[in-house]
């Protein structure tokens, strides 16, 4: 379903009163279409391309993959593979984007690239039905499980307010480069799943987060280790019934990609694409206040690319 069709059906169903205004906010990101060529940018937003094409344009505008990946390094690519559903339902990261990222890491000289997620549904089915396992292996990555507690190590979070410790997957602990690849979507508890929320897939004991101020725990964990690069897939966006979704009627094909080193800025930009102001998502505001990153996009050098 494309965006126009989604809006029409939502209006008819009376599910999204004022939806046109809400969806229209993503235009703020592209309000200034003049390019100042100050490469590399703090943040790049690309629209109207296919996932691999948008990735290539964005990473070049950010300074190239060799800015992040050096010869012989061990890279972890962390998509959202949390759900046992097909790509068209937009619960998991687009597999073609994951494949393009892995290929570029090896082209930059990476010694090894690993892919994993601590899934919500059965991990074998998630890896298979998302198509991420297949394309990742085709690109040469090693796909590993996140489904056993023995893979996780204790860490402390000195700056945390509610979350003081966690158990983190060994792949994150051992990686030289951490590339975070969430999908933008609705989430019943967190309002939105984006970059910071995607980090719940690298910890074991996340049930504690849900019981103890989820938004503050997400912000707290973000103070521990920030990814080297955040690449937000907004090609297909689940607009309701997240995080798993129910059918393709929940999904709008928006054809966006956002990339930044700063995951607070990346989440702020993605929230606008979704149709929400960043301050309406408490964990983005909390992380900004804790100086994890900067949600004020007016202070960012943004590259805007229309394909």
PDB file of C-alpha atoms in Angstrom:
ATOM      1  CA  UNK A   1       0.000   0.000   0.000  1.00  0.00           C
ATOM      2  CA  UNK A   2       1.391   3.451  -0.868  1.00  0.00           C
ATOM      3  CA  UNK A   3       1.004   6.494   1.369  1.00  0.00           C
ATOM      4  CA  UNK A   4      -1.934   7.994  -0.570  1.00  0.00           C
ATOM      5  CA  UNK A   5      -3.895   4.764  -0.426  1.00  0.00           C
ATOM      6  CA  UNK A   6      -3.130   4.361   3.277  1.00  0.00           C
ATOM      7  CA  UNK A   7      -4.422   7.865   4.046  1.00  0.00           C
ATOM      8  CA  UNK A   8      -7.598   7.260   2.065  1.00  0.00           C
ATOM      9  CA  UNK A   9      -8.378   4.031   3.898  1.00  0.00           C
ATOM     10  CA  UNK A  10      -7.544   5.538   7.299  1.00  0.00           C
ATOM     11  CA  UNK A  11      -9.870   8.480   6.652  1.00  0.00           C
ATOM     12  CA  UNK A  12     -12.696   6.206   5.603  1.00  0.00           C
ATOM     13  CA  UNK A  13     -12.309   4.060   8.653  1.00  0.00           C
ATOM     14  CA  UNK A  14     -12.249   7.077  10.946  1.00  0.00           C
ATOM     15  CA  UNK A  15      -9.146   5.683  12.605  1.00  0.00           C
ATOM     16  CA  UNK A  16      -6.843   8.646  12.084  1.00  0.00           C
ATOM     17  CA  UNK A  17      -8.720  11.899  12.489  1.00  0.00           C
ATOM     18  CA  UNK A  18      -6.427  14.677  11.329  1.00  0.00           C
ATOM     19  CA  UNK A  19      -4.068  12.190   9.731  1.00  0.00           C
ATOM     20  CA  UNK A  20      -3.301  14.424   6.762  1.00  0.00           C
ATOM     21  CA  UNK A  21      -1.846  17.036   9.100  1.00  0.00           C
ATOM     22  CA  UNK A  22       0.064  14.421  11.037  1.00  0.00           C
ATOM     23  CA  UNK A  23       1.643  12.720   8.058  1.00  0.00           C
ATOM     24  CA  UNK A  24       2.364  16.076   6.452  1.00  0.00           C
ATOM     25  CA  UNK A  25       4.921  16.949   9.105  1.00  0.00           C
ATOM     26  CA  UNK A  26       7.614  14.857   7.469  1.00  0.00           C
ATOM     27  CA  UNK A  27       7.859  17.685   4.959  1.00  0.00           C
ATOM     28  CA  UNK A  28       9.648  19.723   7.637  1.00  0.00           C
ATOM     29  CA  UNK A  29      12.745  17.639   7.029  1.00  0.00           C
ATOM     30  CA  UNK A  30      12.736  18.668   3.398  1.00  0.00           C
ATOM     31  CA  UNK A  31      11.475  22.224   3.834  1.00  0.00           C
ATOM     32  CA  UNK A  32      14.953  23.520   3.017  1.00  0.00           C
ATOM     33  CA  UNK A  33      15.930  21.767  -0.181  1.00  0.00           C
ATOM     34  CA  UNK A  34      19.000  23.893  -0.846  1.00  0.00           C
ATOM     35  CA  UNK A  35      22.180  21.871  -0.408  1.00  0.00           C
ATOM     36  CA  UNK A  36      25.162  23.583   1.171  1.00  0.00           C
ATOM     37  CA  UNK A  37      27.595  20.796   0.287  1.00  0.00           C
ATOM     38  CA  UNK A  38      29.072  20.793   3.774  1.00  0.00           C
ATOM     39  CA  UNK A  39      29.921  17.105   3.479  1.00  0.00           C
ATOM     40  CA  UNK A  40      30.072  15.217   5.732  1.00  0.00           C
ATOM     41  CA  UNK A  41      26.742  16.118   7.284  1.00  0.00           C
ATOM     42  CA  UNK A  42      25.586  15.532  10.867  1.00  0.00           C
ATOM     43  CA  UNK A  43      22.485  13.803   9.521  1.00  0.00           C
ATOM     44  CA  UNK A  44      21.275  12.729   6.101  1.00  0.00           C
ATOM     45  CA  UNK A  45      17.640  12.120   5.101  1.00  0.00           C
ATOM     46  CA  UNK A  46      16.897  10.449   1.766  1.00  0.00           C
ATOM     47  CA  UNK A  47      13.496   9.893   0.177  1.00  0.00           C
ATOM     48  CA  UNK A  48      11.871   8.263  -2.842  1.00  0.00           C
ATOM     49  CA  UNK A  49      14.481   5.585  -3.554  1.00  0.00           C
ATOM     50  CA  UNK A  50      14.852   1.848  -3.051  1.00  0.00           C
ATOM     51  CA  UNK A  51      16.521   0.787   0.229  1.00  0.00           C
ATOM     52  CA  UNK A  52      19.967  -0.052  -1.200  1.00  0.00           C
ATOM     53  CA  UNK A  53      20.016   3.053  -3.406  1.00  0.00           C
ATOM     54  CA  UNK A  54      19.058   5.345  -0.539  1.00  0.00           C
ATOM     55  CA  UNK A  55      21.754   3.746   1.641  1.00  0.00           C
ATOM     56  CA  UNK A  56      24.435   4.367  -0.970  1.00  0.00           C
ATOM     57  CA  UNK A  57      23.459   8.027  -1.361  1.00  0.00           C
ATOM     58  CA  UNK A  58      23.295   8.558   2.393  1.00  0.00           C
ATOM     59  CA  UNK A  59      26.585   6.901   3.302  1.00  0.00           C
ATOM     60  CA  UNK A  60      28.405   8.877   0.609  1.00  0.00           C
ATOM     61  CA  UNK A  61      26.918  12.103   1.983  1.00  0.00           C
ATOM     62  CA  UNK A  62      28.044  11.108   5.484  1.00  0.00           C
ATOM     63  CA  UNK A  63      31.638  10.804   4.266  1.00  0.00           C
ATOM     64  CA  UNK A  64      31.711   7.211   3.014  1.00  0.00           C
ATOM     65  CA  UNK A  65      31.697   3.835   4.770  1.00  0.00           C
ATOM     66  CA  UNK A  66      35.494   4.014   5.254  1.00  0.00           C
ATOM     67  CA  UNK A  67      34.870   6.820   7.736  1.00  0.00           C
ATOM     68  CA  UNK A  68      33.345   4.154   9.990  1.00  0.00           C
ATOM     69  CA  UNK A  69      34.869   0.799   8.970  1.00  0.00           C
ATOM     70  CA  UNK A  70      38.623   0.222   8.701  1.00  0.00           C
ATOM     71  CA  UNK A  71      40.541  -2.697   7.223  1.00  0.00           C
ATOM     72  CA  UNK A  72      40.387  -5.855   9.314  1.00  0.00           C
ATOM     73  CA  UNK A  73      37.821  -4.592  11.810  1.00  0.00           C
ATOM     74  CA  UNK A  74      35.069  -6.666  13.350  1.00  0.00           C
ATOM     75  CA  UNK A  75      31.666  -5.138  12.579  1.00  0.00           C
ATOM     76  CA  UNK A  76      28.277  -5.858  14.144  1.00  0.00           C
ATOM     77  CA  UNK A  77      25.188  -4.924  12.138  1.00  0.00           C
ATOM     78  CA  UNK A  78      22.112  -4.876  14.391  1.00  0.00           C
ATOM     79  CA  UNK A  79      18.791  -4.785  12.510  1.00  0.00           C
ATOM     80  CA  UNK A  80      15.367  -5.334  14.026  1.00  0.00           C
ATOM     81  CA  UNK A  81      14.590  -9.046  13.443  1.00  0.00           C
ATOM     82  CA  UNK A  82      12.226  -9.307  16.378  1.00  0.00           C
ATOM     83  CA  UNK A  83       9.145 -10.743  14.707  1.00  0.00           C
ATOM     84  CA  UNK A  84       8.147 -13.855  12.781  1.00  0.00           C
ATOM     85  CA  UNK A  85       6.622 -11.979   9.848  1.00  0.00           C
ATOM     86  CA  UNK A  86       7.354 -11.244   6.213  1.00  0.00           C
ATOM     87  CA  UNK A  87       9.098  -7.985   5.129  1.00  0.00           C
ATOM     88  CA  UNK A  88       5.882  -6.496   3.724  1.00  0.00           C
ATOM     89  CA  UNK A  89       4.475  -6.157   7.249  1.00  0.00           C
ATOM     90  CA  UNK A  90       7.321  -3.774   8.204  1.00  0.00           C
ATOM     91  CA  UNK A  91       7.894  -5.210  11.676  1.00  0.00           C
ATOM     92  CA  UNK A  92      11.548  -5.992  10.858  1.00  0.00           C
ATOM     93  CA  UNK A  93      14.285  -4.043   9.079  1.00  0.00           C
ATOM     94  CA  UNK A  94      14.193  -4.217   5.291  1.00  0.00           C
ATOM     95  CA  UNK A  95      16.465  -7.119   4.224  1.00  0.00           C
ATOM     96  CA  UNK A  96      17.758  -5.349   1.108  1.00  0.00           C
ATOM     97  CA  UNK A  97      19.041  -2.510   3.289  1.00  0.00           C
ATOM     98  CA  UNK A  98      20.812  -4.956   5.608  1.00  0.00           C
ATOM     99  CA  UNK A  99      22.430  -6.662   2.615  1.00  0.00           C
ATOM    100  CA  UNK A 100      23.684  -3.354   1.176  1.00  0.00           C
ATOM    101  CA  UNK A 101      25.233  -2.357   4.503  1.00  0.00           C
ATOM    102  CA  UNK A 102      27.070  -5.668   4.877  1.00  0.00           C
ATOM    103  CA  UNK A 103      28.417  -5.529   1.325  1.00  0.00           C
ATOM    104  CA  UNK A 104      29.748  -2.012   1.842  1.00  0.00           C
ATOM    105  CA  UNK A 105      31.464  -3.005   5.096  1.00  0.00           C
ATOM    106  CA  UNK A 106      33.385  -5.743   3.281  1.00  0.00           C
ATOM    107  CA  UNK A 107      34.185  -3.341   0.434  1.00  0.00           C
ATOM    108  CA  UNK A 108      35.729  -1.077   3.090  1.00  0.00           C
ATOM    109  CA  UNK A 109      37.921  -3.989   4.212  1.00  0.00           C
ATOM    110  CA  UNK A 110      36.058  -5.314   7.247  1.00  0.00           C
ATOM    111  CA  UNK A 111      37.590  -8.505   8.574  1.00  0.00           C
ATOM    112  CA  UNK A 112      34.218  -9.894   9.634  1.00  0.00           C
ATOM    113  CA  UNK A 113      30.607  -8.780   9.835  1.00  0.00           C
ATOM    114  CA  UNK A 114      28.129 -10.272  12.308  1.00  0.00           C
ATOM    115  CA  UNK A 115      24.338  -9.935  12.425  1.00  0.00           C
ATOM    116  CA  UNK A 116      22.013 -10.789  15.319  1.00  0.00           C
ATOM    117  CA  UNK A 117      18.970  -9.733  17.330  1.00  0.00           C
ATOM    118  CA  UNK A 118      17.410 -10.873  20.593  1.00  0.00           C
ATOM    119  CA  UNK A 119      14.053 -11.638  19.029  1.00  0.00           C
ATOM    120  CA  UNK A 120      10.579 -11.570  20.553  1.00  0.00           C
ATOM    121  CA  UNK A 121       9.205 -14.500  18.527  1.00  0.00           C
ATOM    122  CA  UNK A 122      11.066 -17.785  17.874  1.00  0.00           C
ATOM    123  CA  UNK A 123      14.463 -16.666  16.631  1.00  0.00           C
ATOM    124  CA  UNK A 124      14.794 -19.283  13.883  1.00  0.00           C
ATOM    125  CA  UNK A 125      11.447 -18.286  12.378  1.00  0.00           C
ATOM    126  CA  UNK A 126      12.208 -14.565  12.735  1.00  0.00           C
ATOM    127  CA  UNK A 127      15.552 -14.908  10.985  1.00  0.00           C
ATOM    128  CA  UNK A 128      13.948 -16.974   8.207  1.00  0.00           C
ATOM    129  CA  UNK A 129      10.678 -15.133   7.531  1.00  0.00           C
ATOM    130  CA  UNK A 130      12.253 -11.677   7.761  1.00  0.00           C
ATOM    131  CA  UNK A 131      14.603 -12.869   4.957  1.00  0.00           C
ATOM    132  CA  UNK A 132      17.446 -11.186   6.820  1.00  0.00           C
ATOM    133  CA  UNK A 133      19.358 -14.399   7.540  1.00  0.00           C
ATOM    134  CA  UNK A 134      19.382 -15.366   3.861  1.00  0.00           C
ATOM    135  CA  UNK A 135      20.485 -12.015   2.469  1.00  0.00           C
ATOM    136  CA  UNK A 136      23.036 -11.478   5.249  1.00  0.00           C
ATOM    137  CA  UNK A 137      24.686 -14.812   4.468  1.00  0.00           C
ATOM    138  CA  UNK A 138      24.594 -14.032   0.750  1.00  0.00           C
ATOM    139  CA  UNK A 139      26.546 -10.852   1.536  1.00  0.00           C
ATOM    140  CA  UNK A 140      29.091 -12.815   3.583  1.00  0.00           C
ATOM    141  CA  UNK A 141      27.966 -12.007   7.129  1.00  0.00           C
ATOM    142  CA  UNK A 142      27.950 -14.449  10.028  1.00  0.00           C
ATOM    143  CA  UNK A 143      24.430 -14.660  11.456  1.00  0.00           C
ATOM    144  CA  UNK A 144      24.369 -15.607  15.130  1.00  0.00           C
ATOM    145  CA  UNK A 145      21.692 -16.241  17.736  1.00  0.00           C
ATOM    146  CA  UNK A 146      20.702 -13.924  20.557  1.00  0.00           C
ATOM    147  CA  UNK A 147      18.411 -16.488  22.145  1.00  0.00           C
ATOM    148  CA  UNK A 148      20.505 -17.793  25.058  1.00  0.00           C
ATOM    149  CA  UNK A 149      21.469 -15.981  28.257  1.00  0.00           C
ATOM    150  CA  UNK A 150      24.952 -17.471  28.057  1.00  0.00           C
ATOM    151  CA  UNK A 151      25.756 -15.053  25.217  1.00  0.00           C
ATOM    152  CA  UNK A 152      25.288 -12.021  27.485  1.00  0.00           C
ATOM    153  CA  UNK A 153      27.712 -10.211  29.809  1.00  0.00           C
ATOM    154  CA  UNK A 154      27.067  -7.865  32.739  1.00  0.00           C
ATOM    155  CA  UNK A 155      27.708  -4.158  32.277  1.00  0.00           C
ATOM    156  CA  UNK A 156      27.198  -1.131  34.533  1.00  0.00           C
ATOM    157  CA  UNK A 157      25.405   2.061  33.476  1.00  0.00           C
ATOM    158  CA  UNK A 158      26.889   4.795  35.704  1.00  0.00           C
ATOM    159  CA  UNK A 159      24.739   7.581  34.251  1.00  0.00           C
ATOM    160  CA  UNK A 160      21.492   5.627  34.447  1.00  0.00           C
ATOM    161  CA  UNK A 161      18.650   7.004  36.587  1.00  0.00           C
ATOM    162  CA  UNK A 162      16.418   3.906  36.651  1.00  0.00           C
ATOM    163  CA  UNK A 163      18.602   1.412  34.797  1.00  0.00           C
ATOM    164  CA  UNK A 164      21.927   0.887  36.534  1.00  0.00           C
ATOM    165  CA  UNK A 165      23.039  -2.360  34.864  1.00  0.00           C
ATOM    166  CA  UNK A 166      22.188  -4.721  32.031  1.00  0.00           C
ATOM    167  CA  UNK A 167      23.309  -7.929  30.340  1.00  0.00           C
ATOM    168  CA  UNK A 168      24.660  -7.181  26.843  1.00  0.00           C
ATOM    169  CA  UNK A 169      25.284  -9.621  23.986  1.00  0.00           C
ATOM    170  CA  UNK A 170      28.925 -10.626  23.546  1.00  0.00           C
ATOM    171  CA  UNK A 171      28.892  -9.544  19.897  1.00  0.00           C
ATOM    172  CA  UNK A 172      28.450  -5.927  20.986  1.00  0.00           C
ATOM    173  CA  UNK A 173      31.229  -6.265  23.563  1.00  0.00           C
ATOM    174  CA  UNK A 174      33.659  -7.683  20.998  1.00  0.00           C
ATOM    175  CA  UNK A 175      32.849  -5.445  18.015  1.00  0.00           C
ATOM    176  CA  UNK A 176      35.154  -2.697  16.757  1.00  0.00           C
ATOM    177  CA  UNK A 177      32.265  -1.067  14.892  1.00  0.00           C
ATOM    178  CA  UNK A 178      28.588  -1.084  15.879  1.00  0.00           C
ATOM    179  CA  UNK A 179      26.055  -0.213  13.144  1.00  0.00           C
ATOM    180  CA  UNK A 180      22.484   0.139  14.428  1.00  0.00           C
ATOM    181  CA  UNK A 181      19.795  -0.495  11.774  1.00  0.00           C
ATOM    182  CA  UNK A 182      16.282  -0.074  13.223  1.00  0.00           C
ATOM    183  CA  UNK A 183      13.015   0.167  11.363  1.00  0.00           C
ATOM    184  CA  UNK A 184      10.726   3.103  12.142  1.00  0.00           C
ATOM    185  CA  UNK A 185       7.339   1.926  13.392  1.00  0.00           C
ATOM    186  CA  UNK A 186       4.544   2.399  15.881  1.00  0.00           C
ATOM    187  CA  UNK A 187       4.989   0.855  19.329  1.00  0.00           C
ATOM    188  CA  UNK A 188       2.168   0.510  21.833  1.00  0.00           C
ATOM    189  CA  UNK A 189       4.366   1.134  24.899  1.00  0.00           C
ATOM    190  CA  UNK A 190       7.222   3.283  23.599  1.00  0.00           C
ATOM    191  CA  UNK A 191       5.113   5.186  21.018  1.00  0.00           C
ATOM    192  CA  UNK A 192       7.833   4.669  18.378  1.00  0.00           C
ATOM    193  CA  UNK A 193      10.551   2.116  17.728  1.00  0.00           C
ATOM    194  CA  UNK A 194      13.580   3.847  16.243  1.00  0.00           C
ATOM    195  CA  UNK A 195      17.346   3.859  16.991  1.00  0.00           C
ATOM    196  CA  UNK A 196      17.448   3.995  20.796  1.00  0.00           C
ATOM    197  CA  UNK A 197      14.557   1.555  21.183  1.00  0.00           C
ATOM    198  CA  UNK A 198      16.305  -0.896  18.845  1.00  0.00           C
ATOM    199  CA  UNK A 199      19.067  -1.279  21.453  1.00  0.00           C
ATOM    200  CA  UNK A 200      16.650  -3.351  23.555  1.00  0.00           C
ATOM    201  CA  UNK A 201      17.548  -6.114  21.109  1.00  0.00           C
ATOM    202  CA  UNK A 202      21.143  -6.292  22.372  1.00  0.00           C
ATOM    203  CA  UNK A 203      20.223  -6.918  26.039  1.00  0.00           C
ATOM    204  CA  UNK A 204      18.875 -10.016  27.750  1.00  0.00           C
ATOM    205  CA  UNK A 205      16.917  -8.708  30.747  1.00  0.00           C
ATOM    206  CA  UNK A 206      14.679  -6.176  28.993  1.00  0.00           C
ATOM    207  CA  UNK A 207      11.528  -7.197  30.885  1.00  0.00           C
ATOM    208  CA  UNK A 208      12.872  -5.029  33.722  1.00  0.00           C
ATOM    209  CA  UNK A 209      12.642  -2.009  31.402  1.00  0.00           C
ATOM    210  CA  UNK A 210       8.930  -2.513  30.843  1.00  0.00           C
ATOM    211  CA  UNK A 211       8.264  -2.725  34.584  1.00  0.00           C
ATOM    212  CA  UNK A 212      10.380   0.284  35.572  1.00  0.00           C
ATOM    213  CA  UNK A 213       9.683   3.337  33.392  1.00  0.00           C
ATOM    214  CA  UNK A 214      10.394   2.095  29.875  1.00  0.00           C
ATOM    215  CA  UNK A 215      11.173   5.534  28.451  1.00  0.00           C
ATOM    216  CA  UNK A 216      13.727   6.373  31.158  1.00  0.00           C
ATOM    217  CA  UNK A 217      15.379   2.931  30.828  1.00  0.00           C
ATOM    218  CA  UNK A 218      15.747   3.408  27.057  1.00  0.00           C
ATOM    219  CA  UNK A 219      17.419   6.773  27.640  1.00  0.00           C
ATOM    220  CA  UNK A 220      19.573   5.383  30.466  1.00  0.00           C
ATOM    221  CA  UNK A 221      20.912   2.529  28.349  1.00  0.00           C
ATOM    222  CA  UNK A 222      21.749   4.948  25.559  1.00  0.00           C
ATOM    223  CA  UNK A 223      24.344   6.544  27.848  1.00  0.00           C
ATOM    224  CA  UNK A 224      26.351   3.297  27.980  1.00  0.00           C
ATOM    225  CA  UNK A 225      27.609   2.818  24.417  1.00  0.00           C
ATOM    226  CA  UNK A 226      26.318   4.649  21.413  1.00  0.00           C
ATOM    227  CA  UNK A 227      26.448   2.941  18.012  1.00  0.00           C
ATOM    228  CA  UNK A 228      29.069   4.258  15.620  1.00  0.00           C
ATOM    229  CA  UNK A 229      26.373   4.763  12.996  1.00  0.00           C
ATOM    230  CA  UNK A 230      22.568   4.675  12.993  1.00  0.00           C
ATOM    231  CA  UNK A 231      20.690   3.863   9.784  1.00  0.00           C
ATOM    232  CA  UNK A 232      16.906   4.119  10.102  1.00  0.00           C
ATOM    233  CA  UNK A 233      14.812   2.155   7.633  1.00  0.00           C
ATOM    234  CA  UNK A 234      11.586   4.036   6.857  1.00  0.00           C
ATOM    235  CA  UNK A 235      10.883   2.449   3.482  1.00  0.00           C
ATOM    236  CA  UNK A 236       7.766   0.722   4.764  1.00  0.00           C
ATOM    237  CA  UNK A 237       6.433   2.193   8.019  1.00  0.00           C
ATOM    238  CA  UNK A 238       4.022   0.451  10.374  1.00  0.00           C
ATOM    239  CA  UNK A 239       1.649   3.258  11.385  1.00  0.00           C
ATOM    240  CA  UNK A 240      -0.479   1.346  13.933  1.00  0.00           C
ATOM    241  CA  UNK A 241      -0.743  -1.921  15.877  1.00  0.00           C
ATOM    242  CA  UNK A 242       2.997  -1.990  16.547  1.00  0.00           C
ATOM    243  CA  UNK A 243       5.378  -3.422  17.327  1.00  0.00           C
ATOM    244  CA  UNK A 244       4.233  -6.615  15.548  1.00  0.00           C
ATOM    245  CA  UNK A 245       1.380  -5.323  13.392  1.00  0.00           C
ATOM    246  CA  UNK A 246      -1.572  -7.270  12.066  1.00  0.00           C
ATOM    247  CA  UNK A 247      -1.695  -6.833   8.302  1.00  0.00           C
ATOM    248  CA  UNK A 248      -0.395  -4.765   5.384  1.00  0.00           C
ATOM    249  CA  UNK A 249      -3.250  -2.309   6.106  1.00  0.00           C
ATOM    250  CA  UNK A 250      -1.098  -1.085   9.006  1.00  0.00           C
ATOM    251  CA  UNK A 251       1.748  -0.158   6.663  1.00  0.00           C
ATOM    252  CA  UNK A 252       2.472   2.936   4.559  1.00  0.00           C
ATOM    253  CA  UNK A 253       5.196   2.836   1.905  1.00  0.00           C
ATOM    254  CA  UNK A 254       6.985   6.112   2.731  1.00  0.00           C
ATOM    255  CA  UNK A 255      10.394   5.381   1.109  1.00  0.00           C
ATOM    256  CA  UNK A 256      12.642   7.250   3.558  1.00  0.00           C
ATOM    257  CA  UNK A 257      16.047   6.550   5.085  1.00  0.00           C
ATOM    258  CA  UNK A 258      17.726   8.534   7.874  1.00  0.00           C
ATOM    259  CA  UNK A 259      21.411   8.231   8.817  1.00  0.00           C
ATOM    260  CA  UNK A 260      23.407   9.865  11.620  1.00  0.00           C
ATOM    261  CA  UNK A 261      26.151   9.218  14.190  1.00  0.00           C
ATOM    262  CA  UNK A 262      23.842  10.877  16.736  1.00  0.00           C
ATOM    263  CA  UNK A 263      20.988   8.519  17.559  1.00  0.00           C
ATOM    264  CA  UNK A 264      18.997  11.189  19.400  1.00  0.00           C
ATOM    265  CA  UNK A 265      19.086  13.393  16.298  1.00  0.00           C
ATOM    266  CA  UNK A 266      18.280  10.389  14.118  1.00  0.00           C
ATOM    267  CA  UNK A 267      15.281   9.514  16.302  1.00  0.00           C
ATOM    268  CA  UNK A 268      14.110  13.143  16.263  1.00  0.00           C
ATOM    269  CA  UNK A 269      14.220  13.223  12.450  1.00  0.00           C
ATOM    270  CA  UNK A 270      12.462   9.863  12.155  1.00  0.00           C
ATOM    271  CA  UNK A 271       9.714  10.917  14.539  1.00  0.00           C
ATOM    272  CA  UNK A 272       8.948  13.842  12.221  1.00  0.00           C
ATOM    273  CA  UNK A 273       8.740  11.461   9.267  1.00  0.00           C
ATOM    274  CA  UNK A 274       6.223   9.426  11.260  1.00  0.00           C
ATOM    275  CA  UNK A 275       4.247  12.585  12.020  1.00  0.00           C
ATOM    276  CA  UNK A 276       5.191  13.163  15.665  1.00  0.00           C
ATOM    277  CA  UNK A 277       7.225  15.896  17.259  1.00  0.00           C
ATOM    278  CA  UNK A 278      10.334  14.503  19.036  1.00  0.00           C
ATOM    279  CA  UNK A 279       9.318  15.902  22.415  1.00  0.00           C
ATOM    280  CA  UNK A 280       6.138  13.791  22.233  1.00  0.00           C
ATOM    281  CA  UNK A 281       8.317  10.672  22.585  1.00  0.00           C
ATOM    282  CA  UNK A 282       9.556  10.798  26.211  1.00  0.00           C
ATOM    283  CA  UNK A 283      12.725   8.737  25.715  1.00  0.00           C
ATOM    284  CA  UNK A 284      13.951  11.134  23.019  1.00  0.00           C
ATOM    285  CA  UNK A 285      13.446  14.080  25.374  1.00  0.00           C
ATOM    286  CA  UNK A 286      15.082  12.187  28.272  1.00  0.00           C
ATOM    287  CA  UNK A 287      18.140  11.272  26.176  1.00  0.00           C
ATOM    288  CA  UNK A 288      18.455  14.851  24.943  1.00  0.00           C
ATOM    289  CA  UNK A 289      18.321  16.126  28.527  1.00  0.00           C
ATOM    290  CA  UNK A 290      20.993  13.578  29.526  1.00  0.00           C
ATOM    291  CA  UNK A 291      23.195  14.878  26.676  1.00  0.00           C
ATOM    292  CA  UNK A 292      23.259  11.561  24.818  1.00  0.00           C
ATOM    293  CA  UNK A 293      22.672  13.574  21.649  1.00  0.00           C
ATOM    294  CA  UNK A 294      20.837  16.564  20.258  1.00  0.00           C
ATOM    295  CA  UNK A 295      17.149  16.453  19.317  1.00  0.00           C
ATOM    296  CA  UNK A 296      17.211  20.041  18.049  1.00  0.00           C
ATOM    297  CA  UNK A 297      17.399  19.533  14.293  1.00  0.00           C
ATOM    298  CA  UNK A 298      17.873  23.250  13.683  1.00  0.00           C
ATOM    299  CA  UNK A 299      21.337  22.838  15.177  1.00  0.00           C
ATOM    300  CA  UNK A 300      22.230  19.958  12.834  1.00  0.00           C
ATOM    301  CA  UNK A 301      23.873  20.159   9.421  1.00  0.00           C
ATOM    302  CA  UNK A 302      21.326  18.092   7.484  1.00  0.00           C
ATOM    303  CA  UNK A 303      21.799  16.680   4.020  1.00  0.00           C
ATOM    304  CA  UNK A 304      18.468  16.310   2.217  1.00  0.00           C
ATOM    305  CA  UNK A 305      18.420  14.040  -0.831  1.00  0.00           C
ATOM    306  CA  UNK A 306      15.413  13.470  -3.088  1.00  0.00           C
ATOM    307  CA  UNK A 307      15.750  10.611  -5.560  1.00  0.00           C
TER     308      UNK A 307
END
